[in-house]
mmCIF file of C-alpha atoms in Angstrom:
data_model
loop_
_atom_site.group_PDB
_atom_site.id
_atom_site.type_symbol
_atom_site.label_atom_id
_atom_site.label_comp_id
_atom_site.label_asym_id
_atom_site.label_seq_id
_atom_site.Cartn_x
_atom_site.Cartn_y
_atom_site.Cartn_z
ATOM 1 C CA MET R 41 -11.095 -14.277 16.117
ATOM 2 C CA GLY R 42 -12.414 -13.646 19.228
ATOM 3 C CA PRO R 43 -16.542 -14.150 19.487
ATOM 4 C CA VAL R 44 -18.573 -11.936 17.968
ATOM 5 C CA ALA R 45 -22.059 -10.978 19.495
ATOM 6 C CA GLY R 46 -24.713 -9.661 16.820
ATOM 7 C CA PRO R 47 -22.754 -7.741 13.790
ATOM 8 C CA ARG R 48 -20.347 -6.148 15.888
ATOM 9 C CA CYS R 49 -17.098 -6.599 14.966
ATOM 10 C CA GLU R 50 -15.029 -7.519 18.166
ATOM 11 C CA ILE R 51 -11.414 -8.536 16.500
ATOM 12 C CA HIS R 52 -9.899 -5.185 17.470
ATOM 13 C CA SER R 53 -11.716 -4.272 20.533
ATOM 14 C CA ALA R 54 -8.918 -3.764 23.010
ATOM 15 C CA ALA R 55 -7.090 -1.075 23.431
ATOM 16 C CA MET R 56 -4.096 -0.665 20.580
ATOM 17 C CA PRO R 57 -0.710 0.585 21.124
ATOM 18 C CA GLU R 58 -0.618 2.347 17.733
ATOM 19 C CA PRO R 59 -1.358 6.253 18.031
ATOM 20 C CA ILE R 60 -4.320 7.529 15.798
ATOM 21 C CA PRO R 61 -3.425 9.532 13.492
ATOM 22 C CA ILE R 62 -6.487 11.915 12.196
ATOM 23 C CA ILE R 63 -5.427 14.422 9.639
ATOM 24 C CA GLY R 64 -7.944 17.629 9.714
ATOM 25 C CA GLY R 65 -8.106 17.179 13.397
ATOM 26 C CA THR R 66 -8.447 20.998 14.229
ATOM 27 C CA GLY R 67 -11.925 20.504 12.107
ATOM 28 C CA ALA R 68 -15.252 19.685 14.077
ATOM 29 C CA LEU R 69 -15.539 16.403 13.049
ATOM 30 C CA GLY R 70 -11.754 15.372 13.382
ATOM 31 C CA TRP R 71 -11.271 16.866 16.742
ATOM 32 C CA GLY R 72 -15.113 15.151 17.479
ATOM 33 C CA LEU R 73 -13.159 11.974 16.879
ATOM 34 C CA ALA R 74 -10.464 12.749 18.723
ATOM 35 C CA LEU R 75 -11.905 13.649 21.880
ATOM 36 C CA ARG R 76 -14.037 10.101 21.880
ATOM 37 C CA LEU R 77 -11.359 7.902 21.169
ATOM 38 C CA ALA R 78 -8.818 9.367 23.500
ATOM 39 C CA GLY R 79 -12.352 8.972 26.119
ATOM 40 C CA SER R 80 -11.543 5.569 25.070
ATOM 41 C CA GLY R 81 -8.019 5.169 26.457
ATOM 42 C CA GLN R 82 -6.602 5.588 22.960
ATOM 43 C CA GLN R 83 -3.181 7.774 22.160
ATOM 44 C CA VAL R 84 -4.491 10.186 19.186
ATOM 45 C CA VAL R 85 -2.077 12.443 16.911
ATOM 46 C CA ILE R 86 -4.214 15.841 15.584
ATOM 47 C CA GLY R 87 -3.172 17.046 12.841
ATOM 48 C CA SER R 88 -3.388 20.298 10.771
ATOM 49 C CA ARG R 89 -1.289 22.481 8.121
ATOM 50 C CA SER R 90 -0.318 24.391 11.522
ATOM 51 C CA ALA R 91 1.655 23.249 13.892
ATOM 52 C CA GLU R 92 0.144 25.942 15.853
ATOM 53 C CA ARG R 93 -3.510 24.710 15.435
ATOM 54 C CA ALA R 94 -2.965 21.331 16.129
ATOM 55 C CA THR R 95 -1.787 21.885 19.371
ATOM 56 C CA GLN R 96 -3.970 24.566 20.302
ATOM 57 C CA ALA R 97 -6.366 21.448 19.311
ATOM 58 C CA VAL R 98 -4.747 19.098 21.855
ATOM 59 C CA GLU R 99 -5.131 22.212 24.318
ATOM 60 C CA ARG R 100 -8.633 21.836 24.246
ATOM 61 C CA LEU R 101 -8.974 18.133 23.834
ATOM 62 C CA LEU R 102 -6.699 18.170 27.978
ATOM 63 C CA GLU R 103 -9.283 20.786 28.713
ATOM 64 C CA ALA R 104 -12.805 18.355 27.774
ATOM 65 C CA ALA R 105 -10.293 14.925 28.903
ATOM 66 C CA PRO R 106 -7.614 15.809 31.193
ATOM 67 C CA ASN R 107 -5.949 12.050 31.120
ATOM 68 C CA ALA R 108 -6.180 12.003 27.335
ATOM 69 C CA ASP R 109 -2.917 10.980 25.624
ATOM 70 C CA ALA R 110 -2.573 12.883 22.897
ATOM 71 C CA GLU R 111 -0.228 14.892 20.361
ATOM 72 C CA GLY R 112 -0.455 18.018 17.802
ATOM 73 C CA LEU R 113 1.521 17.630 14.499
ATOM 74 C CA VAL R 114 1.886 18.873 11.295
ATOM 75 C CA ASN R 115 0.044 16.454 8.690
ATOM 76 C CA GLU R 116 2.588 15.017 7.309
ATOM 77 C CA GLU R 117 4.191 14.343 10.273
ATOM 78 C CA ALA R 118 0.879 12.591 12.012
ATOM 79 C CA ALA R 119 0.430 10.840 9.539
ATOM 80 C CA ARG R 120 3.518 8.655 9.966
ATOM 81 C CA ARG R 121 2.645 8.211 13.142
ATOM 82 C CA GLY R 122 -0.030 5.268 13.084
ATOM 83 C CA PRO R 123 -0.824 2.489 10.679
ATOM 84 C CA ILE R 124 -4.731 3.599 10.632
ATOM 85 C CA VAL R 125 -4.899 6.750 9.428
ATOM 86 C CA PHE R 126 -7.966 9.347 9.480
ATOM 87 C CA LEU R 127 -8.554 11.941 7.028
ATOM 88 C CA THR R 128 -11.443 14.402 8.353
ATOM 89 C CA VAL R 129 -10.464 17.091 6.037
ATOM 90 C CA PRO R 130 -13.816 18.759 4.008
ATOM 91 C CA PHE R 131 -14.313 17.477 0.223
ATOM 92 C CA ARG R 132 -12.619 21.435 -1.302
ATOM 93 C CA ALA R 133 -9.499 20.336 0.884
ATOM 94 C CA GLN R 134 -8.923 16.464 0.258
ATOM 95 C CA SER R 135 -7.388 16.420 -3.144
ATOM 96 C CA GLU R 136 -4.734 19.398 -1.454
ATOM 97 C CA ASN R 137 -4.069 17.233 1.610
ATOM 98 C CA LEU R 138 -3.685 13.807 0.024
ATOM 99 C CA ASN R 139 -0.973 15.284 -2.416
ATOM 100 C CA ASN R 140 0.872 16.966 0.245
ATOM 101 C CA LEU R 141 0.662 13.505 2.747
ATOM 102 C CA ARG R 142 2.057 11.225 -0.540
ATOM 103 C CA GLU R 143 5.052 11.280 0.943
ATOM 104 C CA ALA R 144 4.595 10.303 4.325
ATOM 105 C CA LEU R 145 2.019 7.372 3.834
ATOM 106 C CA GLU R 146 3.397 4.188 3.072
ATOM 107 C CA PRO R 147 3.197 0.817 1.804
ATOM 108 C CA GLY R 148 0.772 -1.429 4.435
ATOM 109 C CA GLN R 149 -0.766 1.650 6.056
ATOM 110 C CA ILE R 150 -5.118 2.260 5.613
ATOM 111 C CA LEU R 151 -6.121 5.766 5.229
ATOM 112 C CA VAL R 152 -9.804 5.851 6.386
ATOM 113 C CA ASP R 153 -11.501 8.869 4.571
ATOM 114 C CA CYS R 154 -14.400 10.570 5.496
ATOM 115 C CA THR R 155 -14.836 13.045 3.464
ATOM 116 C CA VAL R 156 -18.600 14.144 1.599
ATOM 117 C CA PRO R 157 -18.583 15.634 -1.828
ATOM 118 C CA THR R 158 -21.022 17.905 -0.682
ATOM 119 C CA ALA R 159 -21.710 21.876 -2.476
ATOM 120 C CA ALA R 160 -20.528 23.606 0.132
ATOM 121 C CA ALA R 161 -17.146 22.957 -1.289
ATOM 122 C CA VAL R 162 -17.914 25.262 -4.227
ATOM 123 C CA SER R 163 -20.073 28.049 -2.008
ATOM 124 C CA GLY R 164 -23.687 25.357 -2.740
ATOM 125 C CA LYS R 165 -25.770 24.098 -0.062
ATOM 126 C CA ALA R 166 -24.419 21.153 2.203
ATOM 127 C CA THR R 167 -27.918 19.596 1.280
ATOM 128 C CA ARG R 168 -26.884 18.564 -2.181
ATOM 129 C CA SER R 169 -24.081 16.641 -3.521
ATOM 130 C CA LEU R 170 -20.979 16.848 -6.140
ATOM 131 C CA GLY R 171 -20.040 14.652 -9.003
ATOM 132 C CA VAL R 172 -16.798 12.772 -8.291
ATOM 133 C CA TRP R 173 -15.502 11.271 -11.530
ATOM 134 C CA GLN R 174 -13.675 8.341 -9.664
ATOM 135 C CA GLY R 175 -17.456 7.584 -8.425
ATOM 136 C CA SER R 176 -17.306 9.367 -4.889
ATOM 137 C CA ALA R 177 -14.480 11.184 -2.691
ATOM 138 C CA ALA R 178 -12.869 7.617 -1.515
ATOM 139 C CA GLN R 179 -12.645 6.217 -4.381
ATOM 140 C CA GLN R 180 -10.436 9.158 -5.597
ATOM 141 C CA ALA R 181 -8.709 8.896 -2.485
ATOM 142 C CA GLN R 182 -7.773 5.784 -3.816
ATOM 143 C CA GLU R 183 -6.253 6.886 -6.739
ATOM 144 C CA MET R 184 -4.412 9.186 -5.093
ATOM 145 C CA VAL R 185 -2.456 7.882 -2.891
ATOM 146 C CA PRO R 186 0.510 6.110 -2.926
ATOM 147 C CA GLU R 187 0.658 1.871 -4.489
ATOM 148 C CA GLY R 188 0.169 -0.189 -1.431
ATOM 149 C CA VAL R 189 -1.763 2.712 0.850
ATOM 150 C CA THR R 190 -5.587 0.598 1.290
ATOM 151 C CA VAL R 191 -8.545 3.508 0.896
ATOM 152 C CA VAL R 192 -11.672 2.463 3.697
ATOM 153 C CA ALA R 193 -14.433 4.402 3.857
ATOM 154 C CA ALA R 194 -16.060 5.280 7.101
ATOM 155 C CA LEU R 195 -18.036 8.115 9.456
ATOM 156 C CA HIS R 196 -19.617 9.737 6.213
ATOM 157 C CA THR R 197 -23.476 9.664 8.592
ATOM 158 C CA VAL R 198 -21.771 10.717 12.083
ATOM 159 C CA SER R 199 -22.490 14.274 13.151
ATOM 160 C CA ALA R 200 -19.312 16.158 14.028
ATOM 161 C CA PRO R 201 -21.324 17.874 16.630
ATOM 162 C CA THR R 202 -22.774 15.415 18.780
ATOM 163 C CA LEU R 203 -19.034 13.427 17.881
ATOM 164 C CA GLY R 204 -17.908 16.529 20.066
ATOM 165 C CA ASP R 205 -20.359 16.651 22.560
ATOM 166 C CA THR R 206 -19.234 14.007 25.456
ATOM 167 C CA ASP R 207 -22.659 14.880 27.004
ATOM 168 C CA ALA R 208 -24.236 13.401 24.079
ATOM 169 C CA GLU R 209 -24.870 9.453 24.058
ATOM 170 C CA LEU R 210 -24.500 7.489 20.826
ATOM 171 C CA ASP R 211 -26.694 5.091 18.864
ATOM 172 C CA GLU R 212 -26.177 4.184 15.413
ATOM 173 C CA ASP R 213 -24.329 2.613 12.660
ATOM 174 C CA VAL R 214 -21.014 3.319 10.534
ATOM 175 C CA LEU R 215 -21.302 2.141 7.538
ATOM 176 C CA ILE R 216 -17.790 0.912 6.133
ATOM 177 C CA CYS R 217 -16.552 0.411 2.678
ATOM 178 C CA GLY R 218 -13.376 -1.079 1.485
ATOM 179 C CA ASP R 219 -11.966 -4.203 -0.879
ATOM 180 C CA ARG R 220 -10.524 -6.151 1.643
ATOM 181 C CA ARG R 221 -12.394 -7.235 4.673
ATOM 182 C CA ALA R 222 -9.412 -7.173 6.854
ATOM 183 C CA ASP R 223 -8.703 -3.722 6.721
ATOM 184 C CA LYS R 224 -12.553 -3.463 6.781
ATOM 185 C CA ALA R 225 -12.070 -4.825 10.401
ATOM 186 C CA ARG R 226 -9.591 -3.098 11.390
ATOM 187 C CA VAL R 227 -11.090 -0.394 10.609
ATOM 188 C CA ALA R 228 -14.150 -1.598 11.986
ATOM 189 C CA GLY R 229 -12.267 -2.359 15.762
ATOM 190 C CA LEU R 230 -11.588 1.060 15.900
ATOM 191 C CA VAL R 231 -14.311 2.632 15.553
ATOM 192 C CA GLU R 232 -16.256 0.083 17.585
ATOM 193 C CA LEU R 233 -14.097 1.755 20.780
ATOM 194 C CA VAL R 234 -16.854 4.458 20.639
ATOM 195 C CA PRO R 235 -19.260 4.140 22.839
ATOM 196 C CA GLY R 236 -22.512 3.692 20.890
ATOM 197 C CA LEU R 237 -21.082 2.986 17.512
ATOM 198 C CA ARG R 238 -21.897 -0.086 15.749
ATOM 199 C CA ALA R 239 -19.580 -1.064 12.504
ATOM 200 C CA VAL R 240 -21.286 -2.181 9.745
ATOM 201 C CA ASN R 241 -19.669 -3.961 6.389
ATOM 202 C CA ALA R 242 -21.241 -1.528 3.629
ATOM 203 C CA GLY R 243 -19.454 -4.220 0.558
ATOM 204 C CA ALA R 244 -17.005 -2.902 -1.521
ATOM 205 C CA LEU R 245 -15.347 0.371 -2.449
ATOM 206 C CA GLU R 246 -17.704 1.535 -4.944
ATOM 207 C CA MET R 247 -20.282 1.470 -1.751
ATOM 208 C CA ALA R 248 -18.908 4.977 -0.620
ATOM 209 C CA ARG R 249 -20.565 6.512 -4.283
ATOM 210 C CA ILE R 250 -24.071 5.731 -2.339
ATOM 211 C CA VAL R 251 -23.200 6.179 1.216
ATOM 212 C CA GLU R 252 -21.730 9.472 0.767
ATOM 213 C CA GLN R 253 -24.730 10.886 -0.613
ATOM 214 C CA LEU R 254 -26.761 9.793 2.640
ATOM 215 C CA THR R 255 -24.914 12.626 3.938
ATOM 216 C CA PRO R 256 -26.650 15.124 2.372
ATOM 217 C CA LEU R 257 -30.120 13.590 2.990
ATOM 218 C CA LEU R 258 -29.701 13.467 7.020
ATOM 219 C CA ILE R 259 -28.181 17.426 6.628
ATOM 220 C CA SER R 260 -31.308 18.333 5.566
ATOM 221 C CA ILE R 261 -33.549 15.692 7.522
ATOM 222 C CA ASN R 262 -31.713 17.646 11.282
ATOM 223 C CA ALA R 263 -32.253 20.554 9.490
ATOM 224 C CA ARG R 264 -36.065 19.621 10.012
ATOM 225 C CA TYR R 265 -36.374 18.482 13.030
ATOM 226 C CA LYS R 266 -33.713 20.354 14.616
ATOM 227 C CA ARG R 267 -31.555 17.178 15.609
ATOM 228 C CA HIS R 268 -27.870 14.924 14.725
ATOM 229 C CA ALA R 269 -29.877 11.881 13.792
ATOM 230 C CA GLY R 270 -27.697 9.475 12.120
ATOM 231 C CA ILE R 271 -28.801 5.884 10.801
ATOM 232 C CA ARG R 272 -29.615 2.431 12.120
ATOM 233 C CA ILE R 273 -29.667 -0.773 10.067
ATOM 234 C CA THR R 274 -32.043 -3.619 11.505
ATOM 235 C CA GLY R 275 -32.226 -6.944 11.102
ATOM 236 C CA LEU R 276 -29.041 -7.865 10.319
ATOM 237 C CA GLY R 277 -29.189 -11.070 12.825
ATOM 238 C CA VAL R 278 -25.765 -12.592 14.407
ATOM 239 C CA GLY R 279 -22.935 -13.260 13.108
ATOM 240 C CA SER R 280 -19.690 -12.190 12.208
ATOM 241 C CA HIS R 281 -19.620 -10.004 8.841
ATOM 242 C CA TRP R 282 -15.664 -9.461 8.401
ATOM 243 C CA GLU R 283 -14.483 -12.844 8.431
#
């Protein structure tokens, strides 16, 4: 394991050869993530229910980043393209997408669930959250994925518009929840490929029930301040939090 400066994870800071599938990559968060990762030299696969929409998203991505290495596929095909798959769909579409991915996801893959159960899923306010029987959207995802697929929760507090604006500088933390440190470390390595994002080990997957609640809070704050603020955890000191 290489040296770690502060709480940052440098385990996988080098460019990874595997493509990075992003399910729901035609949406604001997924497209912004694809744009930032592609800008860091990563190969991204934008997934959508529609192959046409996936292709259009790639064309848009190439307009913003002409040297990007990207392809667009339907979600099921996209999910088979890499070991770490990001799920960036609204909560109302989470179950449907996971059901459709049952035959695509394989043991050993990591699913990074970015879902937030806000009341917007039922035509309510985005500043209100919904109760999830399993405790959180991430825990619901863990129940739904095939056996052998691990769910890690991340990216709940990063603004989609900011991710999609390459002129905007990021300077915030990403809280990562999961039951295996090695899996969280792999996801942290991808997160930290995006300049300005620092991955923070937030504990077991059950902690996602708390992290997911931060999104409605940030939406409320940002609406009042007319900003796209994130969060920063202070006082972490020096040392690895992923060993």
